[in-house]
Structure formats: C-alpha cells, structure tokens
C-alpha cells in the first residue's frame, strides 16, 4: 500500500509542479527561475502543514507516504534548482545564481519555521 501511495502522490506532485511551471512561465520570461522557487516553497508549505496535521497520528502511514514522499517529492525539485543555478552561473548571471541559492534555501526554511515554530515535535 505504501508503494502505491508514493507512486500516486509522486505523479500528482509532478503534475502540480508542471502546472505551476507552465503558469509562471506564461507571464514571466525573466532569467530568474521563479517557477522552481514557487514550486519548492509551496512544497515546503504543504510539507509543514502536513507534519502539523499528522502529528501523533500513528495510523496514517500510507497518507504520510502519499503526502511527504510522494506528493512533496514530486512537487519540489532540487535537481532543477541545481541545474538552473548552474545555467545562471554558466551564462555569467552570478548575481541571479547567488540570489537563487539564498532566496530558495532561506525562504523554504522560513516558511517551515513559521508553520512549525510552535509545534512540539522532532523534525
């Protein structure tokens, strides 16, 4: 059951990522990778809210696999973030590359902290 939950969640997360990417690219042709940033931040929000929701629910194993490993794993993308940062560096867009790294990491950590700061749990 857990394998199926990860499979379905991953497919839905990947489709959500594709949708976010297409939507952002339809109105932005900036060098900065806003689509990847948005997908990663939204994935962190979903992850943190899910952690908060499932806290103490031991009988929700497949739902956790579906959401955390499947959906969030398919929705977020470290590989695309890394490739886009590399491409920015290769194009000489060093400021955008550094901004991408800093904004992506710090914003993702910030949204998780904001949501979970008052939750007593081992993350």
mmCIF file of N, CA and C in Angstrom:
data_model
loop_
_atom_site.group_PDB
_atom_site.id
_atom_site.type_symbol
_atom_site.label_atom_id
_atom_site.label_comp_id
_atom_site.label_asym_id
_atom_site.label_seq_id
_atom_site.Cartn_x
_atom_site.Cartn_y
_atom_site.Cartn_z
ATOM 1 N N UNK A 1 0.815 -1.201 0.000
ATOM 2 C CA UNK A 1 0.000 0.000 0.000
ATOM 3 C C UNK A 1 0.863 1.271 0.000
ATOM 4 N N UNK A 2 1.980 1.243 0.758
ATOM 5 C CA UNK A 2 2.849 2.420 0.818
ATOM 6 C C UNK A 2 3.475 2.737 -0.534
ATOM 7 N N UNK A 3 3.857 1.697 -1.279
ATOM 8 C CA UNK A 3 4.433 1.906 -2.612
ATOM 9 C C UNK A 3 3.430 2.595 -3.531
ATOM 10 N N UNK A 4 2.195 2.156 -3.470
ATOM 11 C CA UNK A 4 1.146 2.741 -4.300
ATOM 12 C C UNK A 4 0.887 4.195 -3.899
ATOM 13 N N UNK A 5 0.899 4.459 -2.600
ATOM 14 C CA UNK A 5 0.692 5.827 -2.112
ATOM 15 C C UNK A 5 1.794 6.754 -2.617
ATOM 16 N N UNK A 6 3.038 6.295 -2.566
ATOM 17 C CA UNK A 6 4.164 7.098 -3.059
ATOM 18 C C UNK A 6 4.032 7.311 -4.565
ATOM 19 N N UNK A 7 3.669 6.262 -5.283
ATOM 20 C CA UNK A 7 3.521 6.328 -6.739
ATOM 21 C C UNK A 7 2.453 7.349 -7.142
ATOM 22 N N UNK A 8 1.288 7.263 -6.527
ATOM 23 C CA UNK A 8 0.192 8.176 -6.874
ATOM 24 C C UNK A 8 0.515 9.599 -6.419
ATOM 25 N N UNK A 9 1.027 9.731 -5.199
ATOM 26 C CA UNK A 9 1.401 11.058 -4.705
ATOM 27 C C UNK A 9 2.473 11.705 -5.561
ATOM 28 N N UNK A 10 3.467 10.918 -5.969
ATOM 29 C CA UNK A 10 4.536 11.441 -6.819
ATOM 30 C C UNK A 10 4.017 11.907 -8.167
ATOM 31 N N UNK A 11 3.106 11.144 -8.741
ATOM 32 C CA UNK A 11 2.514 11.547 -10.018
ATOM 33 C C UNK A 11 1.730 12.839 -9.896
ATOM 34 N N UNK A 12 0.933 12.945 -8.833
ATOM 35 C CA UNK A 12 0.153 14.169 -8.625
ATOM 36 C C UNK A 12 1.058 15.363 -8.315
ATOM 37 N N UNK A 13 2.104 15.130 -7.528
ATOM 38 C CA UNK A 13 3.054 16.200 -7.233
ATOM 39 C C UNK A 13 3.774 16.678 -8.484
ATOM 40 N N UNK A 14 4.152 15.737 -9.341
ATOM 41 C CA UNK A 14 4.821 16.096 -10.596
ATOM 42 C C UNK A 14 3.891 16.885 -11.511
ATOM 43 N N UNK A 15 2.631 16.497 -11.550
ATOM 44 C CA UNK A 15 1.665 17.243 -12.363
ATOM 45 C C UNK A 15 1.446 18.646 -11.797
ATOM 46 N N UNK A 16 1.403 18.761 -10.469
ATOM 47 C CA UNK A 16 1.264 20.079 -9.846
ATOM 48 C C UNK A 16 2.478 20.947 -10.173
ATOM 49 N N UNK A 17 3.655 20.347 -10.137
ATOM 50 C CA UNK A 17 4.898 21.062 -10.465
ATOM 51 C C UNK A 17 4.860 21.545 -11.911
ATOM 52 N N UNK A 18 4.419 20.681 -12.809
ATOM 53 C CA UNK A 18 4.300 21.030 -14.220
ATOM 54 C C UNK A 18 3.315 22.189 -14.397
ATOM 55 N N UNK A 19 2.187 22.130 -13.689
ATOM 56 C CA UNK A 19 1.184 23.194 -13.774
ATOM 57 C C UNK A 19 1.707 24.528 -13.266
ATOM 58 N N UNK A 20 2.393 24.504 -12.134
ATOM 59 C CA UNK A 20 2.980 25.732 -11.584
ATOM 60 C C UNK A 20 4.001 26.299 -12.562
ATOM 61 N N UNK A 21 4.829 25.434 -13.110
ATOM 62 C CA UNK A 21 5.860 25.868 -14.052
ATOM 63 C C UNK A 21 5.241 26.523 -15.286
ATOM 64 N N UNK A 22 4.236 25.885 -15.852
ATOM 65 C CA UNK A 22 3.577 26.441 -17.043
ATOM 66 C C UNK A 22 2.902 27.769 -16.723
ATOM 67 N N UNK A 23 2.243 27.856 -15.570
ATOM 68 C CA UNK A 23 1.549 29.088 -15.189
ATOM 69 C C UNK A 23 2.533 30.238 -15.010
ATOM 70 N N UNK A 24 3.625 29.995 -14.309
ATOM 71 C CA UNK A 24 4.614 31.055 -14.074
ATOM 72 C C UNK A 24 5.283 31.461 -15.380
ATOM 73 N N UNK A 25 5.635 30.494 -16.202
ATOM 74 C CA UNK A 25 6.314 30.795 -17.465
ATOM 75 C C UNK A 25 5.410 31.532 -18.450
ATOM 76 N N UNK A 26 4.096 31.426 -18.278
ATOM 77 C CA UNK A 26 3.187 32.108 -19.198
ATOM 78 C C UNK A 26 3.182 33.620 -18.989
ATOM 79 N N UNK A 27 3.600 34.081 -17.809
ATOM 80 C CA UNK A 27 3.628 35.524 -17.599
ATOM 81 C C UNK A 27 5.001 36.071 -17.199
ATOM 82 N N UNK A 28 6.010 35.225 -17.155
ATOM 83 C CA UNK A 28 7.351 35.696 -16.800
ATOM 84 C C UNK A 28 8.388 35.082 -17.730
ATOM 85 N N UNK A 29 9.180 35.923 -18.342
ATOM 86 C CA UNK A 29 10.289 35.418 -19.147
ATOM 87 C C UNK A 29 11.614 35.933 -18.580
ATOM 88 N N UNK A 30 11.641 36.062 -17.258
ATOM 89 C CA UNK A 30 12.839 36.507 -16.549
ATOM 90 C C UNK A 30 13.884 35.401 -16.537
ATOM 91 N N UNK A 31 15.133 35.785 -16.390
ATOM 92 C CA UNK A 31 16.204 34.800 -16.233
ATOM 93 C C UNK A 31 16.099 34.085 -14.890
ATOM 94 N N UNK A 32 15.506 34.752 -13.905
ATOM 95 C CA UNK A 32 15.403 34.151 -12.580
ATOM 96 C C UNK A 32 14.375 33.017 -12.606
ATOM 97 N N UNK A 33 14.709 31.862 -12.033
ATOM 98 C CA UNK A 33 13.818 30.685 -12.081
ATOM 99 C C UNK A 33 12.682 30.741 -11.052
ATOM 100 N N UNK A 34 11.739 31.640 -11.287
ATOM 101 C CA UNK A 34 10.618 31.818 -10.362
ATOM 102 C C UNK A 34 9.753 30.565 -10.228
ATOM 103 N N UNK A 35 9.577 29.822 -11.300
ATOM 104 C CA UNK A 35 8.705 28.641 -11.261
ATOM 105 C C UNK A 35 9.239 27.592 -10.290
ATOM 106 N N UNK A 36 10.523 27.335 -10.343
ATOM 107 C CA UNK A 36 11.129 26.357 -9.439
ATOM 108 C C UNK A 36 11.076 26.856 -8.004
ATOM 109 N N UNK A 37 11.357 28.129 -7.814
ATOM 110 C CA UNK A 37 11.288 28.711 -6.473
ATOM 111 C C UNK A 37 9.881 28.562 -5.901
ATOM 112 N N UNK A 38 8.873 28.901 -6.682
ATOM 113 C CA UNK A 38 7.494 28.810 -6.209
ATOM 114 C C UNK A 38 7.105 27.369 -5.890
ATOM 115 N N UNK A 39 7.457 26.439 -6.763
ATOM 116 C CA UNK A 39 7.132 25.030 -6.510
ATOM 117 C C UNK A 39 7.799 24.535 -5.232
ATOM 118 N N UNK A 40 9.050 24.895 -5.026
ATOM 119 C CA UNK A 40 9.761 24.442 -3.831
ATOM 120 C C UNK A 40 9.193 25.063 -2.558
ATOM 121 N N UNK A 41 8.849 26.343 -2.601
ATOM 122 C CA UNK A 41 8.266 26.997 -1.427
ATOM 123 C C UNK A 41 6.886 26.414 -1.127
ATOM 124 N N UNK A 42 6.066 26.238 -2.153
ATOM 125 C CA UNK A 42 4.743 25.638 -1.941
ATOM 126 C C UNK A 42 4.863 24.222 -1.389
ATOM 127 N N UNK A 43 5.830 23.470 -1.868
ATOM 128 C CA UNK A 43 6.045 22.117 -1.368
ATOM 129 C C UNK A 43 6.432 22.138 0.110
ATOM 130 N N UNK A 44 7.252 23.088 0.501
ATOM 131 C CA UNK A 44 7.624 23.222 1.915
ATOM 132 C C UNK A 44 6.417 23.587 2.772
ATOM 133 N N UNK A 45 5.539 24.425 2.249
ATOM 134 C CA UNK A 45 4.318 24.781 2.972
ATOM 135 C C UNK A 45 3.440 23.548 3.160
ATOM 136 N N UNK A 46 3.240 22.790 2.092
ATOM 137 C CA UNK A 46 2.440 21.558 2.173
ATOM 138 C C UNK A 46 3.067 20.584 3.165
ATOM 139 N N UNK A 47 4.381 20.425 3.096
ATOM 140 C CA UNK A 47 5.091 19.520 3.997
ATOM 141 C C UNK A 47 4.901 19.934 5.453
ATOM 142 N N UNK A 48 5.094 21.206 5.756
ATOM 143 C CA UNK A 48 4.984 21.676 7.139
ATOM 144 C C UNK A 48 3.555 21.558 7.668
ATOM 145 N N UNK A 49 2.579 21.922 6.846
ATOM 146 C CA UNK A 49 1.183 21.784 7.266
ATOM 147 C C UNK A 49 0.838 20.312 7.456
ATOM 148 N N UNK A 50 1.340 19.463 6.559
ATOM 149 C CA UNK A 50 1.119 18.023 6.698
ATOM 150 C C UNK A 50 1.747 17.467 7.961
ATOM 151 N N UNK A 51 2.969 17.888 8.272
ATOM 152 C CA UNK A 51 3.620 17.443 9.509
ATOM 153 C C UNK A 51 2.796 17.841 10.723
ATOM 154 N N UNK A 52 2.302 19.057 10.696
ATOM 155 C CA UNK A 52 1.479 19.544 11.797
ATOM 156 C C UNK A 52 0.183 18.731 11.901
ATOM 157 N N UNK A 53 -0.439 18.464 10.775
ATOM 158 C CA UNK A 53 -1.701 17.724 10.759
ATOM 159 C C UNK A 53 -1.524 16.282 11.237
ATOM 160 N N UNK A 54 -0.484 15.625 10.766
ATOM 161 C CA UNK A 54 -0.294 14.206 11.073
ATOM 162 C C UNK A 54 0.431 13.956 12.392
ATOM 163 N N UNK A 55 0.786 15.001 13.110
ATOM 164 C CA UNK A 55 1.486 14.853 14.380
ATOM 165 C C UNK A 55 0.679 13.971 15.336
ATOM 166 N N UNK A 56 1.277 12.880 15.742
ATOM 167 C CA UNK A 56 0.630 11.974 16.683
ATOM 168 C C UNK A 56 -0.344 10.988 16.067
ATOM 169 N N UNK A 57 -0.538 11.029 14.769
ATOM 170 C CA UNK A 57 -1.452 10.095 14.106
ATOM 171 C C UNK A 57 -0.646 8.906 13.599
ATOM 172 N N UNK A 58 -0.553 7.877 14.431
ATOM 173 C CA UNK A 58 0.278 6.719 14.088
ATOM 174 C C UNK A 58 -0.385 5.803 13.068
ATOM 175 N N UNK A 59 -1.679 5.913 12.919
ATOM 176 C CA UNK A 59 -2.392 5.021 11.998
ATOM 177 C C UNK A 59 -2.543 5.609 10.592
ATOM 178 N N UNK A 60 -1.744 6.609 10.259
ATOM 179 C CA UNK A 60 -1.871 7.269 8.955
ATOM 180 C C UNK A 60 -0.622 7.068 8.103
ATOM 181 N N UNK A 61 -0.044 5.874 8.156
ATOM 182 C CA UNK A 61 1.236 5.632 7.469
ATOM 183 C C UNK A 61 1.139 5.880 5.970
ATOM 184 N N UNK A 62 0.154 5.297 5.285
ATOM 185 C CA UNK A 62 0.113 5.446 3.832
ATOM 186 C C UNK A 62 -0.180 6.888 3.429
ATOM 187 N N UNK A 63 -0.955 7.615 4.256
ATOM 188 C CA UNK A 63 -1.235 9.011 3.950
ATOM 189 C C UNK A 63 0.038 9.856 4.056
ATOM 190 N N UNK A 64 0.881 9.531 5.038
ATOM 191 C CA UNK A 64 2.152 10.241 5.184
ATOM 192 C C UNK A 64 3.066 9.939 4.002
ATOM 193 N N UNK A 65 3.125 8.678 3.586
ATOM 194 C CA UNK A 65 3.930 8.315 2.412
ATOM 195 C C UNK A 65 3.420 9.049 1.169
ATOM 196 N N UNK A 66 2.097 9.088 1.020
ATOM 197 C CA UNK A 66 1.481 9.766 -0.120
ATOM 198 C C UNK A 66 1.882 11.239 -0.158
ATOM 199 N N UNK A 67 1.721 11.924 0.977
ATOM 200 C CA UNK A 67 1.940 13.366 1.004
ATOM 201 C C UNK A 67 3.414 13.749 1.041
ATOM 202 N N UNK A 68 4.164 13.168 1.973
ATOM 203 C CA UNK A 68 5.543 13.614 2.196
ATOM 204 C C UNK A 68 6.504 13.111 1.126
ATOM 205 N N UNK A 69 6.542 11.807 0.935
ATOM 206 C CA UNK A 69 7.489 11.241 -0.032
ATOM 207 C C UNK A 69 6.959 11.388 -1.453
ATOM 208 N N UNK A 70 5.681 11.071 -1.641
ATOM 209 C CA UNK A 70 5.097 11.117 -2.977
ATOM 210 C C UNK A 70 4.862 12.528 -3.480
ATOM 211 N N UNK A 71 3.835 13.193 -2.917
ATOM 212 C CA UNK A 71 3.440 14.497 -3.446
ATOM 213 C C UNK A 71 4.547 15.540 -3.315
ATOM 214 N N UNK A 72 5.059 15.728 -2.099
ATOM 215 C CA UNK A 72 6.102 16.752 -1.904
ATOM 216 C C UNK A 72 7.379 16.400 -2.658
ATOM 217 N N UNK A 73 7.694 15.115 -2.740
ATOM 218 C CA UNK A 73 8.867 14.693 -3.501
ATOM 219 C C UNK A 73 8.717 14.965 -4.987
ATOM 220 N N UNK A 74 7.508 14.779 -5.514
ATOM 221 C CA UNK A 74 7.256 15.056 -6.927
ATOM 222 C C UNK A 74 7.089 16.538 -7.221
ATOM 223 N N UNK A 75 6.590 17.279 -6.239
ATOM 224 C CA UNK A 75 6.305 18.702 -6.429
ATOM 225 C C UNK A 75 7.568 19.552 -6.313
ATOM 226 N N UNK A 76 8.397 19.246 -5.339
ATOM 227 C CA UNK A 76 9.633 20.014 -5.163
ATOM 228 C C UNK A 76 10.710 19.454 -6.086
ATOM 229 N N UNK A 77 11.747 20.240 -6.299
ATOM 230 C CA UNK A 77 12.759 19.759 -7.228
ATOM 231 C C UNK A 77 14.120 20.362 -6.936
ATOM 232 N N UNK A 78 14.966 19.596 -6.299
ATOM 233 C CA UNK A 78 16.327 20.041 -6.036
ATOM 234 C C UNK A 78 17.177 19.940 -7.301
ATOM 235 N N UNK A 79 16.917 18.948 -8.114
ATOM 236 C CA UNK A 79 17.717 18.773 -9.329
ATOM 237 C C UNK A 79 17.511 19.933 -10.304
ATOM 238 N N UNK A 80 16.274 20.374 -10.489
ATOM 239 C CA UNK A 80 16.017 21.504 -11.382
ATOM 240 C C UNK A 80 16.599 22.785 -10.795
ATOM 241 N N UNK A 81 16.448 22.968 -9.488
ATOM 242 C CA UNK A 81 17.053 24.112 -8.802
ATOM 243 C C UNK A 81 18.561 24.145 -9.059
ATOM 244 N N UNK A 82 19.211 23.004 -8.928
ATOM 245 C CA UNK A 82 20.662 22.924 -9.137
ATOM 246 C C UNK A 82 21.033 23.210 -10.587
ATOM 247 N N UNK A 83 20.294 22.622 -11.527
ATOM 248 C CA UNK A 83 20.571 22.843 -12.944
ATOM 249 C C UNK A 83 20.370 24.307 -13.323
ATOM 250 N N UNK A 84 19.271 24.899 -12.869
ATOM 251 C CA UNK A 84 19.007 26.298 -13.211
ATOM 252 C C UNK A 84 20.071 27.224 -12.611
ATOM 253 N N UNK A 85 20.528 26.910 -11.409
ATOM 254 C CA UNK A 85 21.594 27.703 -10.796
ATOM 255 C C UNK A 85 22.886 27.554 -11.590
ATOM 256 N N UNK A 86 23.194 26.332 -11.993
ATOM 257 C CA UNK A 86 24.380 26.082 -12.823
ATOM 258 C C UNK A 86 24.290 26.849 -14.141
ATOM 259 N N UNK A 87 23.121 26.826 -14.777
ATOM 260 C CA UNK A 87 22.944 27.545 -16.043
ATOM 261 C C UNK A 87 23.125 29.048 -15.857
ATOM 262 N N UNK A 88 22.621 29.585 -14.751
ATOM 263 C CA UNK A 88 22.821 31.009 -14.473
ATOM 264 C C UNK A 88 24.308 31.333 -14.340
ATOM 265 N N UNK A 89 25.040 30.480 -13.638
ATOM 266 C CA UNK A 89 26.484 30.684 -13.497
ATOM 267 C C UNK A 89 27.186 30.601 -14.847
ATOM 268 N N UNK A 90 26.802 29.629 -15.653
ATOM 269 C CA UNK A 90 27.416 29.437 -16.966
ATOM 270 C C UNK A 90 27.149 30.628 -17.889
ATOM 271 N N UNK A 91 25.985 31.268 -17.717
ATOM 272 C CA UNK A 91 25.623 32.432 -18.532
ATOM 273 C C UNK A 91 26.212 33.731 -17.980
ATOM 274 N N UNK A 92 26.970 33.622 -16.898
ATOM 275 C CA UNK A 92 27.561 34.815 -16.304
ATOM 276 C C UNK A 92 26.604 35.609 -15.430
ATOM 277 N N UNK A 93 25.469 35.026 -15.121
ATOM 278 C CA UNK A 93 24.465 35.681 -14.278
ATOM 279 C C UNK A 93 24.720 35.318 -12.808
ATOM 280 N N UNK A 94 25.907 35.693 -12.337
ATOM 281 C CA UNK A 94 26.340 35.295 -10.996
ATOM 282 C C UNK A 94 25.429 35.827 -9.896
ATOM 283 N N UNK A 95 24.974 37.068 -10.030
ATOM 284 C CA UNK A 95 24.089 37.644 -9.025
ATOM 285 C C UNK A 95 22.784 36.856 -8.931
ATOM 286 N N UNK A 96 22.186 36.538 -10.094
ATOM 287 C CA UNK A 96 20.962 35.736 -10.095
ATOM 288 C C UNK A 96 21.207 34.353 -9.498
ATOM 289 N N UNK A 97 22.358 33.768 -9.783
ATOM 290 C CA UNK A 97 22.678 32.440 -9.246
ATOM 291 C C UNK A 97 22.765 32.473 -7.721
ATOM 292 N N UNK A 98 23.486 33.445 -7.203
ATOM 293 C CA UNK A 98 23.620 33.570 -5.743
ATOM 294 C C UNK A 98 22.271 33.895 -5.111
ATOM 295 N N UNK A 99 21.517 34.794 -5.726
ATOM 296 C CA UNK A 99 20.179 35.112 -5.217
ATOM 297 C C UNK A 99 19.282 33.881 -5.217
ATOM 298 N N UNK A 100 19.364 33.083 -6.274
ATOM 299 C CA UNK A 100 18.557 31.869 -6.355
ATOM 300 C C UNK A 100 18.876 30.932 -5.193
ATOM 301 N N UNK A 101 20.150 30.744 -4.930
ATOM 302 C CA UNK A 101 20.553 29.862 -3.829
ATOM 303 C C UNK A 101 20.064 30.413 -2.496
ATOM 304 N N UNK A 102 20.353 31.679 -2.243
ATOM 305 C CA UNK A 102 19.995 32.270 -0.951
ATOM 306 C C UNK A 102 18.488 32.344 -0.742
ATOM 307 N N UNK A 103 17.779 32.868 -1.732
ATOM 308 C CA UNK A 103 16.332 33.028 -1.597
ATOM 309 C C UNK A 103 15.649 31.671 -1.478
ATOM 310 N N UNK A 104 16.043 30.712 -2.297
ATOM 311 C CA UNK A 104 15.410 29.391 -2.256
ATOM 312 C C UNK A 104 15.587 28.723 -0.901
ATOM 313 N N UNK A 105 16.816 28.645 -0.446
ATOM 314 C CA UNK A 105 17.086 27.953 0.820
ATOM 315 C C UNK A 105 16.475 28.707 1.995
ATOM 316 N N UNK A 106 16.710 30.011 2.065
ATOM 317 C CA UNK A 106 16.226 30.773 3.213
ATOM 318 C C UNK A 106 14.704 30.876 3.247
ATOM 319 N N UNK A 107 14.078 31.067 2.100
ATOM 320 C CA UNK A 107 12.620 31.171 2.072
ATOM 321 C C UNK A 107 11.960 29.840 2.430
ATOM 322 N N UNK A 108 12.501 28.741 1.918
ATOM 323 C CA UNK A 108 11.947 27.424 2.262
ATOM 324 C C UNK A 108 12.096 27.140 3.756
ATOM 325 N N UNK A 109 13.261 27.433 4.313
ATOM 326 C CA UNK A 109 13.451 27.258 5.758
ATOM 327 C C UNK A 109 12.520 28.169 6.550
ATOM 328 N N UNK A 110 12.342 29.393 6.084
ATOM 329 C CA UNK A 110 11.491 30.357 6.778
ATOM 330 C C UNK A 110 10.038 29.902 6.833
ATOM 331 N N UNK A 111 9.493 29.442 5.707
ATOM 332 C CA UNK A 111 8.080 29.034 5.725
ATOM 333 C C UNK A 111 7.877 27.806 6.614
ATOM 334 N N UNK A 112 8.830 26.890 6.615
ATOM 335 C CA UNK A 112 8.719 25.734 7.509
ATOM 336 C C UNK A 112 8.801 26.199 8.961
ATOM 337 N N UNK A 113 9.717 27.107 9.259
ATOM 338 C CA UNK A 113 9.854 27.614 10.621
ATOM 339 C C UNK A 113 8.582 28.331 11.072
ATOM 340 N N UNK A 114 8.025 29.184 10.230
ATOM 341 C CA UNK A 114 6.806 29.928 10.575
ATOM 342 C C UNK A 114 5.669 28.969 10.920
ATOM 343 N N UNK A 115 5.520 27.923 10.137
ATOM 344 C CA UNK A 115 4.413 26.989 10.351
ATOM 345 C C UNK A 115 4.658 26.090 11.555
ATOM 346 N N UNK A 116 5.897 25.670 11.760
ATOM 347 C CA UNK A 116 6.184 24.681 12.806
ATOM 348 C C UNK A 116 6.811 25.255 14.074
ATOM 349 N N UNK A 117 7.007 26.559 14.164
ATOM 350 C CA UNK A 117 7.753 27.118 15.299
ATOM 351 C C UNK A 117 7.105 26.839 16.653
ATOM 352 N N UNK A 118 5.813 26.711 16.700
ATOM 353 C CA UNK A 118 5.128 26.458 17.965
ATOM 354 C C UNK A 118 4.693 25.011 18.138
ATOM 355 N N UNK A 119 5.136 24.153 17.242
ATOM 356 C CA UNK A 119 4.771 22.741 17.314
ATOM 357 C C UNK A 119 5.873 21.997 18.053
ATOM 358 N N UNK A 120 5.493 21.247 19.060
ATOM 359 C CA UNK A 120 6.462 20.455 19.814
ATOM 360 C C UNK A 120 6.614 19.105 19.137
ATOM 361 N N UNK A 121 7.727 18.935 18.423
ATOM 362 C CA UNK A 121 7.947 17.688 17.695
ATOM 363 C C UNK A 121 9.406 17.563 17.315
ATOM 364 N N UNK A 122 9.814 16.357 17.011
ATOM 365 C CA UNK A 122 11.147 16.115 16.475
ATOM 366 C C UNK A 122 11.026 16.066 14.971
ATOM 367 N N UNK A 123 11.585 17.053 14.290
ATOM 368 C CA UNK A 123 11.502 17.094 12.825
ATOM 369 C C UNK A 123 12.726 16.449 12.238
#
